[in-house]
Coordinates of C-alpha atoms in Angstrom, one line a residue:
M1 CA 0.0 0.0 0.1
K2 CA 2.9 2.3 0.9
E3 CA 4.2 1.9 -2.6
S4 CA 1.3 1.5 -4.7
L5 CA -0.6 4.6 -3.4
Q6 CA 2.3 6.9 -4.1
P7 CA 1.2 8.0 -7.6
A8 CA -2.4 8.7 -6.2
I9 CA -1.0 10.7 -3.5
R10 CA 1.2 12.6 -5.7
L11 CA -1.8 13.6 -7.9
A12 CA -3.9 14.5 -5.1
R13 CA -1.2 16.7 -3.4
N14 CA 0.3 18.3 -6.5
G15 CA -2.7 18.5 -8.6
F16 CA -3.6 17.7 -12.2
P17 CA -5.2 20.2 -15.1
L18 CA -8.8 19.9 -15.5
Y19 CA -9.7 18.3 -18.8
A20 CA -12.9 18.5 -20.9
R21 CA -14.7 15.4 -19.8
L22 CA -14.2 16.2 -16.1
Q23 CA -15.3 19.7 -16.6
G24 CA -18.7 18.5 -18.1
G25 CA -19.1 16.4 -15.0
L26 CA -18.6 19.4 -13.0
R27 CA -21.5 21.1 -14.8
F28 CA -23.6 18.3 -14.4
K29 CA -22.9 18.2 -10.5
R30 CA -22.3 21.8 -9.8
E31 CA -25.6 22.5 -7.6
A32 CA -25.0 19.4 -5.6
M33 CA -21.3 20.5 -4.9
L34 CA -22.4 23.9 -3.8
R35 CA -24.1 22.2 -0.9
S36 CA -20.9 20.4 0.0
P37 CA -18.4 23.2 1.0
D38 CA -15.4 21.0 0.9
A39 CA -16.1 19.3 -2.5
A40 CA -16.8 23.0 -3.7
K41 CA -13.3 24.2 -2.4
V42 CA -11.6 21.4 -4.3
F43 CA -13.6 21.3 -7.5
L44 CA -15.2 24.9 -8.1
T45 CA -13.8 28.3 -8.2
A46 CA -13.9 30.7 -5.2
D47 CA -17.3 32.0 -6.6
G48 CA -18.7 28.6 -7.2
A49 CA -18.0 28.6 -10.9
V50 CA -17.0 25.6 -12.9
P51 CA -13.2 26.2 -13.5
E52 CA -11.8 26.6 -17.1
L53 CA -9.8 23.9 -18.8
G54 CA -6.3 23.6 -17.5
F55 CA -7.3 24.6 -14.0
I56 CA -5.2 22.8 -11.5
I57 CA -7.5 20.6 -9.3
K58 CA -5.5 19.9 -6.0
Q59 CA -6.9 17.6 -3.3
P60 CA -4.7 18.1 -0.1
D61 CA -7.2 16.3 2.4
L62 CA -7.4 13.4 0.1
A63 CA -3.7 13.2 -0.1
N64 CA -3.7 13.0 3.9
T65 CA -6.4 10.4 3.7
L66 CA -4.5 8.3 1.4
E67 CA -1.1 8.8 3.4
A68 CA -2.9 7.5 6.4
L69 CA -4.1 4.3 4.3
A70 CA -0.6 3.8 3.0
A71 CA 0.9 4.0 6.4
Q72 CA -1.7 2.1 8.5
G73 CA -3.4 -0.1 5.8
A74 CA -7.2 -0.4 6.5
K75 CA -7.1 0.9 10.0
G76 CA -5.9 4.3 8.5
F77 CA -9.4 4.6 7.2
Y78 CA -11.7 2.5 9.1
A79 CA -10.3 3.7 12.5
G80 CA -8.7 6.8 13.7
R81 CA -8.8 10.4 12.5
V82 CA -10.1 9.6 9.1
A83 CA -13.0 7.5 10.4
E84 CA -13.8 10.2 13.1
D85 CA -13.8 12.7 10.4
L86 CA -16.0 10.8 8.1
V87 CA -18.6 9.8 10.8
R88 CA -18.7 13.4 11.9
G89 CA -19.3 14.8 8.5
V90 CA -22.0 12.3 7.7
R91 CA -23.8 12.8 10.9
A92 CA -23.7 16.5 10.6
T93 CA -25.9 16.4 7.4
G94 CA -28.3 14.0 8.9
G95 CA -26.6 10.7 8.1
I96 CA -26.6 7.6 10.7
W97 CA -23.0 6.3 10.4
T98 CA -21.1 5.5 13.6
L99 CA -17.5 4.6 14.4
A100 CA -18.6 1.1 15.2
D101 CA -20.2 0.6 11.6
L102 CA -16.6 1.4 10.2
A103 CA -14.6 -0.5 12.9
A104 CA -17.0 -3.5 12.0
Y105 CA -16.6 -3.4 8.5
K106 CA -15.1 -6.3 6.7
V107 CA -14.6 -8.0 3.2
I108 CA -16.6 -10.9 2.7
E109 CA -15.3 -13.7 0.4
R110 CA -17.9 -15.5 -1.5
K111 CA -17.6 -18.7 -3.7
P112 CA -17.2 -17.6 -7.3
L113 CA -19.6 -18.3 -10.0
A114 CA -18.6 -21.0 -12.7
G115 CA -20.0 -21.7 -16.2
S116 CA -18.6 -22.8 -19.6
Y117 CA -18.6 -21.8 -23.2
H118 CA -17.6 -24.1 -25.9
G119 CA -15.2 -25.9 -23.7
A120 CA -13.9 -23.0 -21.9
R121 CA -14.4 -22.8 -18.1
I122 CA -15.6 -19.3 -17.1
V123 CA -15.3 -18.4 -13.5
S124 CA -16.5 -15.0 -12.3
A125 CA -17.8 -12.9 -9.5
S126 CA -21.0 -14.2 -7.6
P127 CA -23.6 -11.6 -6.2
P128 CA -23.7 -9.1 -5.0
S129 CA -21.8 -8.4 -7.9
S130 CA -23.9 -9.0 -11.1
G131 CA -21.3 -9.1 -13.7
G132 CA -20.7 -13.1 -13.3
I133 CA -24.2 -13.8 -13.8
A134 CA -24.8 -11.7 -16.7
I135 CA -21.7 -13.2 -18.3
V136 CA -22.8 -16.8 -17.9
D137 CA -26.1 -16.1 -18.9
A138 CA -25.2 -14.3 -21.9
L139 CA -22.7 -17.0 -23.0
N140 CA -25.1 -19.7 -22.4
I141 CA -27.5 -17.9 -24.9
L142 CA -24.8 -17.5 -27.5
S143 CA -23.5 -21.1 -27.1
G144 CA -26.3 -22.1 -29.4
F145 CA -25.3 -19.9 -32.1
D146 CA -22.3 -20.4 -34.6
L147 CA -20.9 -16.9 -34.1
H148 CA -18.0 -17.5 -36.8
G149 CA -20.4 -18.8 -39.5
V150 CA -22.4 -15.6 -39.7
D151 CA -21.6 -12.2 -41.1
S152 CA -20.3 -9.3 -38.8
A153 CA -23.8 -7.4 -38.5
T154 CA -25.4 -10.5 -37.5
R155 CA -22.9 -11.5 -34.9
K156 CA -23.1 -8.2 -33.3
H157 CA -27.0 -8.5 -33.5
L158 CA -26.8 -11.9 -31.7
V159 CA -24.5 -10.6 -29.0
I160 CA -26.7 -7.6 -28.4
E161 CA -29.8 -9.8 -28.1
A162 CA -28.1 -12.2 -25.8
M163 CA -26.9 -9.2 -23.4
R164 CA -30.3 -7.4 -23.6
R165 CA -31.7 -10.7 -22.0
A166 CA -29.0 -11.1 -19.6
Y167 CA -29.3 -7.6 -18.4
R168 CA -32.9 -7.7 -18.1
D169 CA -32.6 -10.7 -15.5
R170 CA -29.8 -8.7 -13.9
A171 CA -32.2 -5.9 -13.3
Q172 CA -35.1 -8.2 -12.6
Y173 CA -33.7 -10.7 -10.2
L174 CA -30.4 -9.9 -8.8
G175 CA -29.5 -8.2 -5.5
D176 CA -27.7 -8.5 -2.2
P177 CA -27.7 -12.2 -1.2
D178 CA -27.5 -11.2 2.4
S179 CA -31.2 -9.8 2.1
F180 CA -32.6 -11.1 -1.2
S181 CA -33.1 -14.6 -2.5
M182 CA -32.1 -15.0 -6.3
P183 CA -32.7 -17.9 -8.5
L184 CA -29.1 -18.3 -9.6
R185 CA -29.2 -21.9 -10.5
L186 CA -32.1 -21.0 -13.0
L187 CA -30.5 -17.9 -14.5
T188 CA -27.2 -20.1 -15.0
S189 CA -28.8 -23.0 -16.4
P190 CA -28.4 -23.9 -20.1
D191 CA -32.1 -25.1 -20.3
Y192 CA -33.0 -21.5 -19.2
A193 CA -30.9 -20.1 -21.7
S194 CA -32.3 -22.4 -24.6
G195 CA -35.8 -20.6 -23.6
Q196 CA -34.2 -17.3 -24.1
R197 CA -32.4 -18.2 -27.3
A198 CA -35.7 -19.4 -28.8
S199 CA -37.0 -15.8 -28.7
I200 CA -34.2 -14.5 -30.8
R201 CA -34.6 -13.8 -34.5
T202 CA -31.6 -13.3 -36.8
D203 CA -33.5 -10.8 -39.0
K204 CA -35.2 -8.5 -36.5
A205 CA -34.6 -7.0 -33.0
M206 CA -37.2 -7.8 -30.4
P207 CA -39.0 -4.9 -29.1
S208 CA -38.2 -3.9 -25.7
D209 CA -41.5 -4.1 -24.4
M210 CA -41.5 -7.8 -25.0
L211 CA -38.8 -8.0 -22.2
P212 CA -41.2 -6.9 -19.5
G213 CA -40.4 -5.8 -16.0
I214 CA -37.8 -3.1 -16.4
G215 CA -38.1 0.4 -17.7
S216 CA -35.1 2.3 -19.2
Q217 CA -33.0 4.1 -16.8
P218 CA -30.2 6.8 -17.5
V219 CA -26.7 5.1 -17.5
G220 CA -23.8 6.8 -15.9
M221 CA -20.2 6.5 -17.2
Q222 CA -18.3 7.0 -13.9
T223 CA -17.3 3.4 -13.0
T224 CA -13.5 2.8 -13.1
H225 CA -12.3 -0.6 -14.1
F226 CA -8.6 -1.7 -14.5
S227 CA -7.1 -5.2 -15.0
V228 CA -3.8 -6.4 -14.1
L229 CA -1.6 -9.3 -15.1
D230 CA 1.6 -10.5 -13.6
A231 CA 4.4 -12.6 -15.0
A232 CA 3.2 -15.7 -13.1
G233 CA -0.3 -15.4 -14.8
N234 CA -2.2 -14.2 -11.9
R235 CA -5.0 -11.8 -13.0
V236 CA -7.1 -9.1 -11.1
A237 CA -10.1 -7.5 -12.6
G238 CA -10.9 -4.4 -10.2
T239 CA -14.0 -2.3 -10.5
I240 CA -15.2 0.7 -8.3
S241 CA -18.1 2.8 -8.8
I242 CA -19.4 6.1 -7.1
N243 CA -22.4 5.7 -9.7
L244 CA -23.0 9.1 -11.3
F245 CA -20.4 11.7 -11.7
F246 CA -18.9 12.7 -8.3
G247 CA -21.5 10.4 -6.5
T248 CA -23.4 12.3 -4.2
G249 CA -21.4 15.4 -4.7
Y250 CA -20.8 15.5 -0.8
M251 CA -17.3 15.4 0.8
P252 CA -17.1 14.8 4.5
P253 CA -14.9 17.8 5.9
K254 CA -11.1 17.1 6.1
T255 CA -11.4 13.8 4.3
G256 CA -11.2 14.5 0.7
V257 CA -13.5 11.5 0.0
L258 CA -16.6 11.8 -2.1
L259 CA -19.5 9.6 -0.9
N260 CA -21.3 7.5 -3.6
D261 CA -24.7 7.4 -4.6
T262 CA -25.0 3.9 -5.8
M263 CA -28.3 3.2 -3.9
D264 CA -29.7 6.5 -5.9

């Protein structure tokens, strides 16, 4: 942690120039940031305006938080000064966090989800992550098509139709396994996929109203993903999301941390 966090600490401490896409995000979230003095101090000008391109964004409080994490590991965030500032800031605006909540936080390891596709074994994340179910579901549907024997447009059409059905299931059935029962065996079953596949036509897209249960929702583009492969063949796919640009737009004082709004 001490070594790997150094680039992030350096960027937070020394700053980086505002670029076009981030500027657009600031315009989108400006009103929310104006309600959070610490967020506004970092990302907006002194008079509350969105800065011009090239403006240097510095985050000294975030640098301090990252340094505590680098020096003390998880305790640098879930206990001590950072935890106290997080809880104090959340409770000041009506939130219900406690120091005990943060101290009790732990990572839960769950059994990975496994499937297959034309002889390849697919191993992916189980709920509450939805990615593994969606991948296995979609690949099970696609396993009944000869994707190499069709033209490029038809291949894209089939992949899209499979993903539409998988994402409909994702929105309809998936949730937190600690509080919600999910038909995982059904959703990953080849027999279930056969039923979904039967509704796909190669000459026509299925109307969305024939995939009932889910209305359209605006999609954010603020999820960060990175993949790492080392010399021994170990692979990590890491994803973090604060949902829409800048999450809630709220930054507990002295922390530099933007809180997410993934629960909308």
